Amino acid sequence: METWIARDRDLVWHPYSAIGADLPIFPVVGAEGVRLRLADGRELIDGMASWWCAIHGYNHPEMNRALHEQIEDFSHVMFGGLTHRPAVALATRLAALTPDGLETVFFADSGSVSVEVAMKMALQYQHARGEPSRRRFLAPRNGYHGDTFGAMSVCDPVNGMHTLFTGMLAEQIFVDAPAAGFDRPFDARELEPMRRQLEARGHEIAAVILEPIVQGAGGMRFYPPDYLRGARKLCDEFGALLICDEIATGFGRSGKLFACEHAGISPDILCLGKALTGGYITLAATLTTREVSETISSGNPGLFMHGPTFMANPLACSAGLASIDILLNSPWQQRVGDIEAGLRAGLAPARDLPGVADVRVLGAIGVIELEEPVELATIQPRFVDAGVWVRPFGRLVYVMPPFVISPEDLATLTAAMVRVVNAACPRVTNGAY
Ligand SMILES: *Cc1c(COP(=O)(O)O)cnc(C)c1O
């Protein structure tokens, strides 16, 4: 074991990592339910759902069966000129489940690619509609939309490290994000920056792109539904499309099946990914309206110009179908509501800790925001020693556990978060937690 871990350090890149870095890395040899099993036999309660994905937990018998059945039929065929039942069934399902008006489906192989596809759809739509000068995107700051170049260009310019790629990234238009707080009173003036940009530069703007209600990796911030409703109205008023990136929020995470439902709006283009396959295999989807699809299809060149090699991979589509069935046949709203209550109760003691700037919860998402960035090298092993898997970034210690987590495991998870944050904050002198 030691040798292959050493080889990992030497030659395998991890997300946002350095080769040869002296950070701890934990080898996983099994995963079942909400537990990850490490090579040394320790079991960790998973707080991350593998980055929003594993909503049903790991090694789920029905998920396994769906993939086994599909693999016995065929694992992949090209999607140019061929089709198959899993793709059509999943597309039908997604069109029915998502907010009204989203009727056509483009399958992509990762969230970032689905964002590229969404942006390309908006550009081709505006071009076909006779507005080729609309070539930019407007985005709130603090957003995260993925790591490919188009997606990066609409990520928060500071968190997204735009300066590193100056000259390579398209220059987009940013407005300050709404102040944080899902339940707080909303002041319509918060939409003024977006209105001003659309008034001044609307003729350049193809679409507004945002994450509805929950800004994820760009800061784990929640904002009021009225902001989203207002953005929808402004897009209509100024002829821009609205792209909602629900890659993180889709499939129940925020308490609604899709976060757009908090505001009762439909975007023109919707990106889905992450929990789409229950965390089994990579797949994403970009949905759009008939109006956008038909305008693109009747324009010049009259084709939508994207086609990934593994488009609509049958294994992935089968996983998507099984995951949606499992979700909808489960009491998921009750579960997410119970997790929300458990997170609120369990994380509340963190509010009083020195070094804690904020504690917030929405749906099955719990966040402790610190005043200073964590030191991963010391905090990560502490979580593992506490028997939980929590992967902080920057000033954020956050969890989004599988929906099947038990109240006991959730209590263990939140108690560990409070304890580890307490121990990690340098100014703490007592050992109360
Ligand atoms: C994770 C994420 C993406 C990127 O998805 P990948 O599958 O990692 O490419 C885009 N947008 C949001 C909101 C995400 O959370």
Coordinates of C-alpha atoms and ligand atoms in Angstrom, one line a residue:
M1 CA 0.0 0.0 0.0
E2 CA 2.7 2.5 1.0
T3 CA 4.3 2.2 -2.5
W4 CA 1.2 2.9 -4.5
I5 CA 0.4 5.9 -2.3
A6 CA 3.9 7.1 -2.8
R7 CA 3.3 6.7 -6.6
D8 CA 0.1 8.7 -6.3
R9 CA 2.0 11.6 -4.9
D10 CA 4.6 11.4 -7.6
L11 CA 2.5 11.2 -10.7
V12 CA -1.3 11.6 -10.2
W13 CA -2.9 15.0 -10.2
H14 CA -5.8 15.5 -7.8
P15 CA -8.4 18.4 -7.9
Y16 CA -6.7 21.7 -7.3
S17 CA -3.5 20.0 -6.2
A18 CA 0.3 20.1 -6.6
I19 CA 2.5 17.2 -7.6
G20 CA 4.7 16.2 -4.8
A21 CA 2.7 18.2 -2.2
D22 CA 3.1 17.0 1.3
L23 CA -0.7 16.9 2.0
P24 CA -2.3 13.8 3.5
I25 CA -4.2 11.6 1.1
F26 CA -6.5 8.8 2.2
P27 CA -6.8 5.6 0.2
V28 CA -10.4 4.3 0.0
V29 CA -11.0 0.6 -0.5
G30 CA -14.7 0.5 -0.1
A31 CA -17.9 2.6 0.3
E32 CA -21.3 1.5 1.5
G33 CA -24.3 3.5 2.5
V34 CA -22.9 6.7 4.0
R35 CA -19.5 5.2 4.9
L36 CA -16.2 5.3 3.2
R37 CA -13.8 2.6 4.2
L38 CA -10.1 3.4 4.3
A39 CA -7.3 1.0 3.5
D40 CA -6.3 0.9 7.2
G41 CA -9.8 -0.3 8.1
R42 CA -11.1 3.0 9.5
E43 CA -14.7 3.9 8.4
L44 CA -15.7 7.5 7.9
I45 CA -19.2 9.0 7.8
D46 CA -19.3 10.8 4.5
G47 CA -20.3 14.5 4.8
M48 CA -19.6 15.4 1.2
A49 CA -21.7 13.0 -1.0
S50 CA -18.6 13.0 -3.2
W51 CA -19.2 16.7 -4.0
W52 CA -23.0 16.8 -4.1
C53 CA -23.4 13.6 -6.1
A54 CA -24.0 10.5 -4.0
I55 CA -27.4 11.4 -2.8
H56 CA -28.4 7.7 -2.2
G57 CA -25.1 6.8 -0.6
Y58 CA -22.6 4.2 -1.9
N59 CA -23.0 0.7 -3.3
H60 CA -26.8 1.0 -3.7
P61 CA -28.4 -2.3 -4.7
E62 CA -30.9 -0.8 -7.2
M63 CA -28.2 1.5 -8.7
N64 CA -25.9 -1.5 -9.0
R65 CA -28.6 -3.6 -10.7
A66 CA -29.4 -0.9 -13.3
L67 CA -25.8 -0.6 -14.3
H68 CA -25.3 -4.4 -14.4
E69 CA -28.3 -4.8 -16.6
Q70 CA -27.2 -2.1 -19.0
I71 CA -23.6 -3.5 -19.2
E72 CA -25.0 -6.8 -20.2
D73 CA -26.8 -5.1 -23.1
F74 CA -24.1 -2.7 -24.3
S75 CA -22.0 -0.1 -22.5
H76 CA -21.6 2.5 -25.2
V77 CA -22.3 3.3 -28.8
M78 CA -21.7 6.6 -30.6
F79 CA -24.6 9.0 -30.6
G80 CA -24.2 10.4 -34.1
G81 CA -26.8 8.7 -36.2
L82 CA -27.7 6.1 -33.5
T83 CA -29.9 6.3 -30.5
H84 CA -31.0 4.0 -27.6
R85 CA -33.7 3.6 -25.0
P86 CA -31.8 4.8 -21.9
A87 CA -31.1 8.2 -23.6
V88 CA -34.6 8.7 -24.8
A89 CA -36.1 7.6 -21.5
L90 CA -33.9 9.8 -19.4
A91 CA -34.5 12.8 -21.7
T92 CA -38.2 12.3 -21.4
R93 CA -37.9 12.0 -17.6
L94 CA -35.8 15.2 -17.3
A95 CA -38.1 17.2 -19.6
A96 CA -41.1 16.2 -17.4
L97 CA -39.4 16.8 -14.1
T98 CA -37.7 20.1 -14.7
P99 CA -39.4 23.5 -14.6
D100 CA -42.0 24.2 -17.3
G101 CA -40.9 24.9 -20.8
L102 CA -37.6 23.0 -20.8
E103 CA -38.3 20.5 -23.5
T104 CA -35.2 19.4 -25.3
V105 CA -32.1 17.8 -23.9
F106 CA -28.4 17.8 -24.8
F107 CA -26.4 15.1 -22.9
A108 CA -22.8 16.1 -22.0
D109 CA -20.1 14.2 -20.2
S110 CA -19.5 16.6 -17.3
G111 CA -20.9 19.7 -15.6
S112 CA -18.4 22.0 -17.1
V113 CA -19.1 20.7 -20.6
S114 CA -22.9 21.2 -20.0
V115 CA -22.1 24.9 -19.2
E116 CA -20.0 25.2 -22.4
V117 CA -23.0 23.8 -24.2
A118 CA -25.4 26.2 -22.5
M119 CA -23.2 29.2 -23.5
K120 CA -22.9 28.0 -27.0
M121 CA -26.7 27.5 -27.3
A122 CA -27.2 31.1 -26.1
L123 CA -24.7 32.4 -28.7
Q124 CA -26.1 30.3 -31.5
Y125 CA -29.6 31.4 -30.5
Q126 CA -28.8 35.1 -30.6
H127 CA -26.9 34.7 -33.9
A128 CA -29.8 32.8 -35.5
R129 CA -32.2 35.5 -34.2
G130 CA -30.3 38.2 -36.0
E131 CA -28.5 39.6 -33.0
P132 CA -24.9 38.4 -33.5
S133 CA -23.5 41.3 -31.4
R134 CA -24.8 39.6 -28.3
R135 CA -21.7 37.6 -27.5
R136 CA -21.1 38.2 -23.8
F137 CA -22.5 36.8 -20.6
L138 CA -23.5 38.6 -17.5
A139 CA -22.9 36.8 -14.2
P140 CA -23.1 37.6 -10.5
R141 CA -19.8 37.6 -8.7
N142 CA -19.1 34.6 -6.4
G143 CA -20.4 32.2 -9.0
Y144 CA -18.8 28.8 -9.9
H145 CA -19.6 27.1 -13.2
G146 CA -16.8 24.8 -13.9
D147 CA -13.2 24.6 -15.0
T148 CA -13.2 24.7 -18.8
F149 CA -12.5 28.0 -20.5
G150 CA -16.0 29.1 -21.2
A151 CA -17.2 28.1 -17.8
M152 CA -14.2 29.7 -16.1
S153 CA -14.9 33.0 -17.9
V154 CA -18.2 33.3 -16.0
C155 CA -16.8 32.1 -12.6
D156 CA -16.1 34.7 -9.9
P157 CA -13.1 36.7 -11.4
V158 CA -11.2 36.6 -8.1
N159 CA -11.9 33.1 -6.8
G160 CA -11.7 31.9 -10.3
M161 CA -8.2 33.3 -10.6
H162 CA -8.9 35.1 -13.9
T163 CA -5.6 37.0 -13.8
L164 CA -3.8 33.7 -14.3
F165 CA -5.5 33.3 -17.6
T166 CA -5.8 36.9 -18.8
G167 CA -6.0 37.0 -22.6
M168 CA -7.2 33.5 -22.8
L169 CA -10.5 34.0 -21.1
A170 CA -13.5 35.8 -22.8
E171 CA -14.2 39.0 -20.9
Q172 CA -17.6 38.8 -19.4
I173 CA -19.7 41.3 -17.4
F174 CA -20.0 40.9 -13.7
V175 CA -22.3 42.4 -11.1
D176 CA -22.1 42.1 -7.4
A177 CA -23.9 39.0 -6.1
P178 CA -26.9 39.6 -3.9
A179 CA -26.1 39.8 -0.2
A180 CA -26.3 36.5 1.5
G181 CA -29.4 35.1 3.3
F182 CA -32.2 33.0 1.9
D183 CA -34.9 34.1 4.3
R184 CA -33.9 37.7 4.8
P185 CA -36.1 40.6 3.5
F186 CA -35.2 41.4 -0.1
D187 CA -34.7 44.9 -1.3
A188 CA -35.5 45.4 -5.0
R189 CA -32.6 47.8 -5.3
E190 CA -30.3 44.8 -5.2
L191 CA -31.2 44.1 -8.8
E192 CA -30.1 47.6 -9.9
P193 CA -26.5 46.6 -10.9
M194 CA -27.9 44.0 -13.2
R195 CA -30.5 46.4 -14.6
R196 CA -27.8 49.0 -15.2
Q197 CA -25.6 46.6 -17.1
L198 CA -28.5 45.3 -19.2
E199 CA -29.5 48.9 -20.0
A200 CA -26.0 50.0 -21.0
R201 CA -24.8 46.8 -22.7
G202 CA -27.9 44.7 -23.4
H203 CA -27.0 44.7 -27.1
E204 CA -23.8 42.8 -26.2
I205 CA -25.4 40.3 -23.7
A206 CA -26.5 36.9 -25.0
A207 CA -27.5 35.6 -21.6
V208 CA -27.3 36.0 -17.8
I209 CA -25.8 32.9 -16.2
L210 CA -26.2 32.1 -12.5
E211 CA -26.6 29.4 -9.9
P212 CA -30.2 29.7 -8.6
I213 CA -30.5 30.3 -4.8
V214 CA -27.3 28.6 -3.8
Q215 CA -23.9 29.8 -5.0
G216 CA -21.8 26.7 -4.4
A217 CA -18.0 26.4 -4.8
G218 CA -17.8 30.2 -5.2
G219 CA -18.6 30.8 -1.6
M220 CA -21.5 28.5 -0.4
R221 CA -23.9 31.5 -0.2
F222 CA -27.7 31.4 -0.3
Y223 CA -29.8 34.3 -1.6
P224 CA -33.5 35.2 -1.7
P225 CA -35.8 33.8 -4.3
D226 CA -36.9 37.4 -5.2
Y227 CA -33.5 38.0 -6.6
L228 CA -33.9 35.1 -9.0
R229 CA -37.4 36.2 -9.9
G230 CA -36.1 39.7 -10.6
A231 CA -33.3 38.4 -12.8
R232 CA -35.8 36.4 -14.8
K233 CA -37.9 39.6 -15.4
L234 CA -34.8 41.6 -16.4
C235 CA -33.7 38.9 -18.9
D236 CA -37.2 39.1 -20.5
E237 CA -37.2 42.9 -20.6
F238 CA -33.8 43.1 -22.2
G239 CA -33.8 40.1 -24.6
A240 CA -31.2 38.1 -22.8
L241 CA -31.6 34.4 -22.1
L242 CA -31.4 33.1 -18.5
I243 CA -29.1 30.2 -17.9
C244 CA -29.6 28.5 -14.6
D245 CA -26.7 26.2 -13.5
E246 CA -28.3 23.6 -11.2
I247 CA -25.4 21.2 -11.4
A248 CA -25.0 21.4 -7.6
T249 CA -28.6 22.2 -6.5
G250 CA -30.5 19.8 -8.8
F251 CA -32.3 16.7 -7.4
G252 CA -33.5 17.9 -4.1
R253 CA -30.4 19.3 -2.4
S254 CA -31.9 22.7 -1.5
G255 CA -35.2 21.3 -0.3
K256 CA -36.9 21.6 -3.7
L257 CA -36.3 19.2 -6.6
F258 CA -34.8 22.1 -8.5
A259 CA -33.7 25.4 -6.8
C260 CA -35.6 27.4 -9.5
E261 CA -38.8 26.1 -7.8
H262 CA -38.1 28.3 -4.8
A263 CA -38.8 31.3 -7.0
G264 CA -41.3 29.6 -9.3
I265 CA -39.4 30.5 -12.4
S266 CA -38.1 28.6 -15.5
P267 CA -34.8 29.5 -17.1
D268 CA -34.4 29.4 -20.9
I269 CA -31.5 27.0 -20.4
L270 CA -30.8 24.6 -17.5
C271 CA -27.6 22.7 -16.6
L272 CA -27.8 19.5 -14.6
G273 CA -25.0 17.2 -13.5
K274 CA -23.5 15.9 -10.2
A275 CA -26.5 14.1 -8.5
L276 CA -28.0 13.3 -11.9
T277 CA -26.5 9.8 -11.8
G278 CA -26.6 9.4 -8.0
G279 CA -22.8 9.7 -7.9
Y280 CA -22.1 6.6 -10.0
I281 CA -20.8 7.9 -13.2
T282 CA -20.2 11.1 -15.0
L283 CA -23.1 12.7 -16.9
A284 CA -24.6 16.1 -17.4
A285 CA -27.5 17.6 -19.3
T286 CA -28.3 20.9 -20.8
L287 CA -32.1 21.5 -21.3
T288 CA -33.6 24.2 -23.2
T289 CA -37.0 25.5 -24.6
R290 CA -38.6 24.8 -28.0
E291 CA -38.1 28.4 -28.8
V292 CA -34.3 28.3 -28.3
S293 CA -34.0 24.8 -30.0
E294 CA -36.1 25.7 -33.0
T295 CA -34.4 29.1 -33.5
I296 CA -31.0 27.4 -33.5
S297 CA -32.2 24.6 -35.7
S298 CA -33.6 27.0 -38.3
G299 CA -30.7 29.5 -38.3
N300 CA -27.4 29.3 -40.1
P301 CA -25.8 26.6 -40.0
G302 CA -29.1 25.2 -38.7
L303 CA -27.2 22.7 -36.5
F304 CA -26.1 22.9 -32.9
M305 CA -22.3 22.6 -33.1
H306 CA -21.4 20.3 -30.3
G307 CA -21.0 16.5 -30.1
P308 CA -19.0 14.8 -27.4
T309 CA -17.6 11.3 -28.1
F310 CA -19.3 9.8 -25.1
M311 CA -22.6 11.8 -25.6
A312 CA -25.5 10.1 -23.9
N313 CA -23.4 7.1 -22.7
P314 CA -26.0 4.3 -22.1
L315 CA -24.5 3.3 -18.7
A316 CA -24.6 6.9 -17.5
C317 CA -28.2 7.3 -18.8
S318 CA -29.2 4.1 -17.1
A319 CA -27.7 5.3 -13.9
G320 CA -29.6 8.6 -14.3
L321 CA -32.9 6.8 -14.7
A322 CA -32.3 4.5 -11.7
S323 CA -31.2 7.4 -9.6
I324 CA -34.3 9.5 -10.4
D325 CA -36.6 6.5 -9.7
I326 CA -34.9 5.9 -6.3
L327 CA -35.2 9.6 -5.4
L328 CA -38.8 10.0 -6.4
N329 CA -39.8 6.7 -4.7
S330 CA -38.2 7.8 -1.5
P331 CA -39.5 10.3 1.1
W332 CA -36.8 12.7 -0.1
Q333 CA -38.5 15.9 1.0
Q334 CA -38.9 14.6 4.5
R335 CA -35.3 13.4 4.5
V336 CA -33.9 16.7 3.3
G337 CA -36.1 18.5 5.8
D338 CA -34.9 16.3 8.6
I339 CA -31.3 16.8 7.6
E340 CA -31.9 20.6 7.5
A341 CA -33.2 20.5 11.0
G342 CA -30.3 18.2 12.1
L343 CA -27.8 20.6 10.6
R344 CA -29.3 23.6 12.2
A345 CA -29.3 22.0 15.6
G346 CA -25.9 20.3 15.3
L347 CA -24.0 23.3 13.8
A348 CA -25.6 26.0 16.1
P349 CA -22.9 25.7 18.8
A350 CA -20.3 26.7 16.2
R351 CA -21.9 30.2 16.1
D352 CA -20.3 31.0 19.5
L353 CA -16.8 29.8 18.6
P354 CA -14.1 32.4 18.1
G355 CA -12.9 32.5 14.5
V356 CA -16.4 31.6 13.2
A357 CA -17.8 34.3 10.9
D358 CA -21.1 32.6 10.0
V359 CA -23.1 29.4 10.2
R360 CA -25.8 28.8 7.6
V361 CA -28.0 25.9 6.5
L362 CA -30.4 25.4 3.5
G363 CA -31.9 22.1 2.7
A364 CA -29.2 19.4 3.1
I365 CA -26.4 21.9 3.0
G366 CA -24.6 23.0 6.1
V367 CA -21.8 25.6 6.2
I368 CA -19.5 27.0 8.9
E369 CA -17.7 30.0 7.5
L370 CA -14.5 30.9 9.3
E371 CA -12.7 34.3 9.5
E372 CA -9.5 32.8 8.2
P373 CA -8.7 30.1 5.7
V374 CA -8.3 26.6 7.2
E375 CA -5.0 24.8 7.0
L376 CA -5.9 21.6 5.1
A377 CA -2.7 19.8 6.2
T378 CA -3.8 19.9 9.8
I379 CA -7.6 20.0 9.7
Q380 CA -8.1 17.2 7.3
P381 CA -6.5 14.5 9.5
R382 CA -8.5 15.8 12.4
F383 CA -11.7 15.1 10.6
V384 CA -10.5 11.6 9.7
D385 CA -9.5 11.0 13.3
A386 CA -13.0 12.1 14.3
G387 CA -14.4 9.4 11.9
V388 CA -16.0 11.8 9.4
W389 CA -15.2 12.8 5.8
V390 CA -15.4 16.6 5.5
R391 CA -13.3 18.4 2.9
P392 CA -13.1 22.2 3.7
F393 CA -11.9 24.8 1.2
G394 CA -10.7 28.3 2.0
R395 CA -12.7 29.7 4.9
L396 CA -15.5 27.2 4.4
V397 CA -16.1 24.0 6.4
Y398 CA -19.2 22.6 4.8
V399 CA -21.2 19.4 4.3
M400 CA -23.9 18.1 1.9
P401 CA -24.3 14.5 3.1
P402 CA -26.2 11.7 1.3
F403 CA -29.9 12.0 1.8
V404 CA -30.0 8.6 3.5
I405 CA -27.8 9.6 6.4
S406 CA -29.3 8.6 9.8
P407 CA -30.0 11.1 12.5
E408 CA -27.3 9.5 14.6
D409 CA -24.7 9.7 11.9
L410 CA -25.7 13.3 11.1
A411 CA -25.3 14.2 14.8
T412 CA -21.8 12.6 14.8
L413 CA -20.9 14.5 11.7
T414 CA -22.0 17.9 13.0
A415 CA -20.5 17.3 16.4
A416 CA -17.2 16.5 14.8
M417 CA -17.4 19.7 12.6
V418 CA -17.9 21.8 15.7
R419 CA -15.2 20.1 17.7
V420 CA -12.6 20.2 14.9
V421 CA -13.4 23.8 14.0
N422 CA -13.0 24.7 17.7
A423 CA -9.7 22.9 17.9
A424 CA -8.5 24.4 14.6
C425 CA -9.2 28.0 15.4
P426 CA -6.0 29.4 16.8
R427 CA -7.5 31.8 19.3
V428 CA -9.5 29.1 21.0
T429 CA -8.4 28.4 24.6
N430 CA -11.1 26.2 26.1
G431 CA -12.0 22.7 25.0
A432 CA -15.7 23.1 25.4
Y433 CA -16.6 21.0 22.4
Ligands
LIG1 C1 -19.4 21.1 -10.0 C2 -20.1 22.3 -10.7 C3 -19.8 22.5 -12.1 C4 -18.8 21.7 -12.9 O1 -19.1 20.4 -13.0 P1 -18.0 19.3 -13.4 O2 -18.8 18.0 -13.5 O3 -17.0 19.3 -12.2 O4 -17.4 19.8 -14.6 C5 -20.5 23.6 -12.7 N1 -21.4 24.3 -12.0 C6 -21.7 24.1 -10.7 C7 -22.7 24.9 -10.0 C8 -21.0 23.1 -10.0 O5 -21.3 22.8 -8.7

